[in-house]
Short mmCIF file of C-alpha atoms in Angstrom, two decimals:
data_model
loop_
_atom_site.label_atom_id
_atom_site.label_comp_id
_atom_site.label_asym_id
_atom_site.label_seq_id
_atom_site.Cartn_x
_atom_site.Cartn_y
_atom_site.Cartn_z
CA UNK V 204 135.91 82.29 113.20
CA UNK V 205 132.28 81.96 114.24
CA UNK V 206 130.39 84.71 116.02
CA UNK V 207 127.59 83.72 118.44
CA UNK V 208 125.09 86.42 119.35
CA UNK V 209 121.99 86.35 121.56
CA UNK V 210 118.80 87.71 119.94
CA UNK V 211 115.89 87.21 122.32
CA UNK V 212 115.02 83.49 122.34
CA UNK V 213 117.52 82.78 119.50
CA UNK V 214 121.26 82.30 119.11
CA UNK V 215 122.69 83.64 115.86
CA UNK V 216 125.82 81.84 114.68
CA UNK V 217 127.58 83.59 111.80
CA UNK V 218 130.95 84.31 110.23
CA UNK V 219 132.36 87.75 109.55
CA UNK V 220 131.73 87.46 105.83
CA UNK V 221 129.84 90.26 104.08
CA UNK V 222 126.27 90.12 102.85
CA UNK V 223 125.43 87.87 99.90
CA UNK V 224 125.32 89.80 96.63
CA UNK V 225 121.87 89.53 95.08
CA UNK V 226 121.45 90.08 91.34
CA UNK V 227 118.41 90.60 89.12
CA UNK V 228 117.78 90.97 85.38
CA UNK V 229 114.81 92.80 83.91
CA UNK V 230 113.56 94.17 80.59
CA UNK V 231 112.04 97.64 80.93
CA UNK V 232 110.28 97.44 77.57
CA UNK V 233 106.79 98.95 77.93
CA UNK V 234 107.58 100.61 81.25
CA UNK V 235 107.91 104.38 81.55
CA UNK V 236 105.71 105.71 84.34
CA UNK V 237 106.38 102.62 86.50
CA UNK V 238 110.09 102.23 85.70
CA UNK V 239 111.24 104.22 88.75
CA UNK V 240 108.89 102.36 91.07
CA UNK V 241 110.22 99.06 89.77
CA UNK V 242 113.83 100.08 90.42
CA UNK V 243 112.96 101.39 93.88
CA UNK V 244 111.17 98.13 94.71
CA UNK V 245 114.24 96.05 93.80
CA UNK V 246 116.43 98.40 95.83
CA UNK V 247 114.19 97.98 98.88
CA UNK V 248 114.18 94.22 98.32
CA UNK V 249 117.97 94.19 98.78
CA UNK V 250 119.23 93.70 95.22
CA UNK V 251 122.90 94.74 94.81
CA UNK V 252 123.36 94.39 91.06
CA UNK V 253 120.67 95.09 88.49
CA UNK V 254 120.95 94.28 84.79
CA UNK V 255 118.41 96.38 82.86
CA UNK V 256 117.60 96.12 79.17
CA UNK V 257 115.36 98.41 77.10
CA UNK V 258 114.40 99.08 73.49
CA UNK V 259 114.72 102.90 73.49
CA UNK V 260 117.86 104.86 74.42
CA UNK V 261 115.63 107.47 76.10
CA UNK V 262 114.77 104.95 78.82
CA UNK V 263 118.31 105.32 80.14
CA UNK V 264 117.41 108.85 81.23
CA UNK V 265 114.47 107.44 83.20
CA UNK V 266 116.84 105.02 84.92
CA UNK V 267 119.25 107.82 85.83
CA UNK V 268 116.41 109.96 87.17
CA UNK V 269 115.15 107.01 89.26
CA UNK V 270 118.54 106.66 90.95
CA UNK V 271 118.83 110.33 91.80
CA UNK V 272 116.96 110.75 95.06
CA UNK V 273 116.06 107.51 96.82
CA UNK V 274 118.45 104.67 95.95
CA UNK V 275 121.42 105.62 98.10
CA UNK V 276 124.54 103.87 96.80
CA UNK V 277 123.05 102.73 93.48
CA UNK V 278 125.04 103.89 90.45
CA UNK V 279 125.18 103.00 86.75
CA UNK V 280 128.54 101.28 86.24
CA UNK V 281 128.14 100.19 82.63
CA UNK V 282 125.79 101.24 79.85
CA UNK V 283 125.02 100.90 76.13
CA UNK V 284 122.18 102.02 73.87
CA UNK V 285 119.95 99.13 74.96
CA UNK V 286 121.14 98.11 78.43
CA UNK V 287 122.84 99.19 81.62
CA UNK V 288 124.17 97.68 84.82
CA UNK V 289 123.30 99.28 88.15
CA UNK V 290 125.36 98.32 91.20
CA UNK V 291 125.44 99.20 94.87
CA UNK V 292 128.81 100.94 95.19
CA UNK V 293 128.50 102.49 98.66
CA UNK V 294 129.19 99.43 100.78
CA UNK V 295 127.54 99.41 104.20
CA UNK V 296 124.72 101.80 105.05
CA UNK V 297 124.26 103.50 108.41
CA UNK V 298 122.76 101.61 111.29
CA UNK V 299 119.02 101.04 110.98
CA UNK V 300 118.07 102.66 114.30
CA UNK V 301 119.91 105.88 113.45
CA UNK V 302 118.15 106.24 110.10
CA UNK V 303 114.76 105.45 111.61
CA UNK V 304 115.19 108.04 114.35
CA UNK V 305 116.10 110.69 111.78
CA UNK V 306 112.97 109.79 109.80
CA UNK V 307 110.77 110.56 112.79
CA UNK V 308 112.61 113.84 113.45
CA UNK V 309 112.17 115.00 109.85
CA UNK V 310 108.44 114.27 110.05
CA UNK V 311 108.12 116.30 113.23
CA UNK V 312 110.03 119.15 111.59
CA UNK V 313 107.71 119.08 108.56
CA UNK V 314 104.67 119.05 110.84
CA UNK V 315 105.82 122.00 112.96
CA UNK V 316 106.96 124.19 110.06
CA UNK V 317 103.81 123.49 108.06
CA UNK V 318 101.53 124.43 110.94
CA UNK V 319 103.53 127.54 111.84
CA UNK V 320 103.36 128.88 108.28
CA UNK V 321 99.66 128.17 107.82
CA UNK V 322 98.63 129.58 111.19
CA UNK V 323 100.59 132.77 110.46
CA UNK V 324 98.91 133.11 107.07
CA UNK V 325 102.27 133.11 105.27
CA UNK V 326 103.05 130.58 102.58
CA UNK V 327 106.44 131.40 101.02
CA UNK V 328 108.42 128.90 103.13
CA UNK V 329 106.06 125.98 102.47
CA UNK V 330 107.80 124.94 99.25
CA UNK V 331 110.99 124.43 101.27
CA UNK V 332 109.12 122.37 103.85
CA UNK V 333 107.82 120.17 101.04
CA UNK V 334 111.40 119.41 99.97
CA UNK V 335 112.01 117.57 103.26
CA UNK V 336 109.85 114.78 101.84
CA UNK V 337 112.78 113.81 99.62
CA UNK V 338 114.97 113.16 102.68
CA UNK V 339 112.15 111.14 104.22
CA UNK V 340 112.00 109.02 101.05
CA UNK V 341 115.72 108.31 101.19
CA UNK V 342 115.59 107.30 104.84
CA UNK V 343 112.50 105.10 104.65
CA UNK V 344 113.76 103.45 101.45
CA UNK V 345 117.12 102.70 103.09
CA UNK V 346 115.37 101.29 106.16
CA UNK V 347 113.21 98.97 104.08
CA UNK V 348 116.27 97.78 102.17
CA UNK V 349 118.06 96.98 105.44
CA UNK V 350 115.04 95.12 106.82
CA UNK V 351 114.71 93.00 103.68
CA UNK V 352 118.43 92.31 103.37
CA UNK V 353 119.37 91.66 106.98
CA UNK V 354 116.21 91.37 109.02
CA UNK V 355 116.32 92.89 112.48
CA UNK V 356 117.69 91.65 115.77
CA UNK V 357 115.90 94.32 117.81
CA UNK V 358 112.42 93.96 116.27
CA UNK V 359 111.17 90.40 116.08
CA UNK V 360 108.07 91.23 113.99
CA UNK V 361 109.40 92.25 110.58
CA UNK V 362 106.00 92.49 108.88
CA UNK V 363 104.59 95.24 111.15
CA UNK V 364 107.96 97.03 111.10
CA UNK V 365 107.96 97.18 107.30
CA UNK V 366 104.36 98.43 107.36
CA UNK V 367 105.30 101.21 109.78
CA UNK V 368 108.13 102.30 107.48
CA UNK V 369 105.68 102.47 104.56
CA UNK V 370 103.32 104.64 106.59
CA UNK V 371 106.12 106.97 107.67
CA UNK V 372 106.76 107.62 103.99
CA UNK V 373 103.03 108.16 103.38
CA UNK V 374 102.92 110.70 106.20
CA UNK V 375 105.63 112.80 104.58
CA UNK V 376 103.69 112.63 101.31
CA UNK V 377 100.63 114.16 102.98
CA UNK V 378 102.66 117.06 104.36
CA UNK V 379 104.27 117.55 100.93
CA UNK V 380 100.88 117.61 99.18
CA UNK V 381 99.54 120.15 101.66
CA UNK V 382 102.62 122.39 101.54
CA UNK V 383 102.87 122.29 97.75
CA UNK V 384 99.21 123.19 97.28
CA UNK V 385 99.17 125.99 99.83
CA UNK V 386 102.48 127.45 98.60
CA UNK V 387 100.85 127.90 95.21
CA UNK V 388 97.24 128.71 96.16
CA UNK V 389 97.29 129.92 99.76
CA UNK V 390 95.60 133.27 100.45
CA UNK V 391 94.78 134.97 103.71
CA UNK V 392 93.87 133.35 107.00
CA UNK V 393 92.55 129.83 107.46
CA UNK V 394 89.57 129.01 109.68
CA UNK V 395 90.59 128.13 113.26
CA UNK V 396 88.81 124.76 112.95
CA UNK V 397 90.96 123.54 110.06
CA UNK V 398 94.11 124.76 111.81
CA UNK V 399 93.02 122.95 114.97
CA UNK V 400 92.59 119.76 112.93
CA UNK V 401 96.14 120.04 111.62
CA UNK V 402 97.50 120.76 115.09
CA UNK V 403 95.77 117.65 116.46
CA UNK V 404 97.07 115.56 113.55
CA UNK V 405 100.61 116.76 114.30
CA UNK V 406 100.15 115.76 117.94
CA UNK V 407 99.09 112.27 116.82
CA UNK V 408 102.30 111.93 114.80
CA UNK V 409 104.50 113.18 117.64
CA UNK V 410 102.75 110.97 120.19
CA UNK V 411 103.25 107.92 118.00
CA UNK V 412 106.94 108.77 117.67
CA UNK V 413 107.35 108.52 121.44
CA UNK V 414 105.01 105.55 121.68
CA UNK V 415 107.10 103.62 119.16
CA UNK V 416 110.13 103.71 121.44
CA UNK V 417 108.31 103.39 124.76
CA UNK V 418 104.83 101.94 125.08
CA UNK V 419 102.41 103.98 127.16
CA UNK V 420 98.67 103.35 127.56
CA UNK V 421 97.88 107.03 128.07
CA UNK V 422 99.69 107.91 124.85
CA UNK V 423 97.81 105.23 122.97
CA UNK V 424 94.52 106.59 124.30
CA UNK V 425 95.55 110.11 123.27
CA UNK V 426 96.08 108.93 119.70
CA UNK V 427 92.65 107.30 119.61
CA UNK V 428 90.88 110.38 120.96
CA UNK V 429 92.75 112.72 118.66
CA UNK V 430 91.83 110.66 115.64
CA UNK V 431 88.14 110.56 116.56
CA UNK V 432 88.11 114.30 117.15
CA UNK V 433 89.61 114.93 113.72
CA UNK V 434 87.03 112.72 111.96
CA UNK V 435 84.22 114.58 113.72
CA UNK V 436 85.59 118.01 112.75
CA UNK V 437 86.21 116.88 109.19
CA UNK V 438 82.56 115.99 108.64
CA UNK V 439 81.49 119.27 110.23
CA UNK V 440 83.63 121.26 107.80
CA UNK V 441 82.47 119.25 104.79
CA UNK V 442 78.81 119.75 105.73
CA UNK V 443 79.28 123.50 106.12
CA UNK V 444 81.24 124.42 103.01
CA UNK V 445 80.51 128.04 102.11
CA UNK V 446 79.43 128.84 105.65
CA UNK V 447 82.72 130.26 106.87
CA UNK V 448 84.91 127.48 105.44
CA UNK V 449 86.87 128.06 102.25
CA UNK V 450 88.29 125.60 99.72
CA UNK V 451 91.62 126.06 101.50
CA UNK V 452 90.07 124.81 104.73
CA UNK V 453 88.83 121.72 102.88
CA UNK V 454 92.34 120.98 101.63
CA UNK V 455 93.85 121.38 105.10
CA UNK V 456 91.10 119.29 106.69
CA UNK V 457 91.50 116.52 104.12
CA UNK V 458 95.25 116.27 104.61
CA UNK V 459 94.91 116.47 108.40
CA UNK V 460 92.48 113.55 108.27
CA UNK V 461 94.95 111.49 106.21
CA UNK V 462 97.83 112.42 108.51
CA UNK V 463 95.86 111.35 111.58
CA UNK V 464 94.94 108.09 109.88
CA UNK V 465 98.53 107.26 108.90
CA UNK V 466 99.93 108.63 112.15
CA UNK V 467 97.78 106.27 114.18
CA UNK V 468 99.04 103.39 111.98
CA UNK V 469 95.78 101.48 112.40
CA UNK V 470 96.67 100.07 115.78
CA UNK V 471 100.09 98.65 114.81
CA UNK V 472 101.69 100.26 117.81
CA UNK V 473 105.11 99.97 119.36
CA UNK V 474 106.85 96.75 118.36
#
């Protein structure tokens, strides 16, 4: 049977057959630090079966570690001293829109918990907040795999969509860096200016979340103003180090600046 589906200005005619299985072969010789990134890149590309060869048995441990957190469904199904086969054994993933929505919600949770801890001058919970970045990685990686493998019927501009997914991962990284540093080095109260920067950065992220699903000119203007305000405050703090601002304030200000930059997504607004 043939299925005919409307997708904007297009008609998609397809059968009910499953996705095409994509295979790739690669020699990991000379790769250690970049081995995991290579495997993650092929996963995001949509590869279903990966034949890996290597010259050292220890590399197999790197492969196993690379599969642990981000490549949902990827498992080693065969292995020897110098090779292994990695296959997607999970079948279908969740729907794209559901995973994407959860990605936004995790980011907002990281933002709120991070700000609450820092503004209270307590830091013990921050290491747990940082762990949410791992869930963000799984979700954004799965979304990029789905986009590469199947495209998208809802979003007709795949390039900007993929870019947005990359930036959502980068945002979680910034919160992780901040939480990890402050959990280890945080002492006492932060200056109100650096906390205000982080609060504004969080508002940029939350505003973009709503803007992504429903375009609004006022929301877009709010993002622009918030970003400019953060840049201005950042330079003020940098120019006045030692005059009421500690090294902790610099760290918070730096991460807030990066969050505001990624949260605004350089003008690639709602698709």
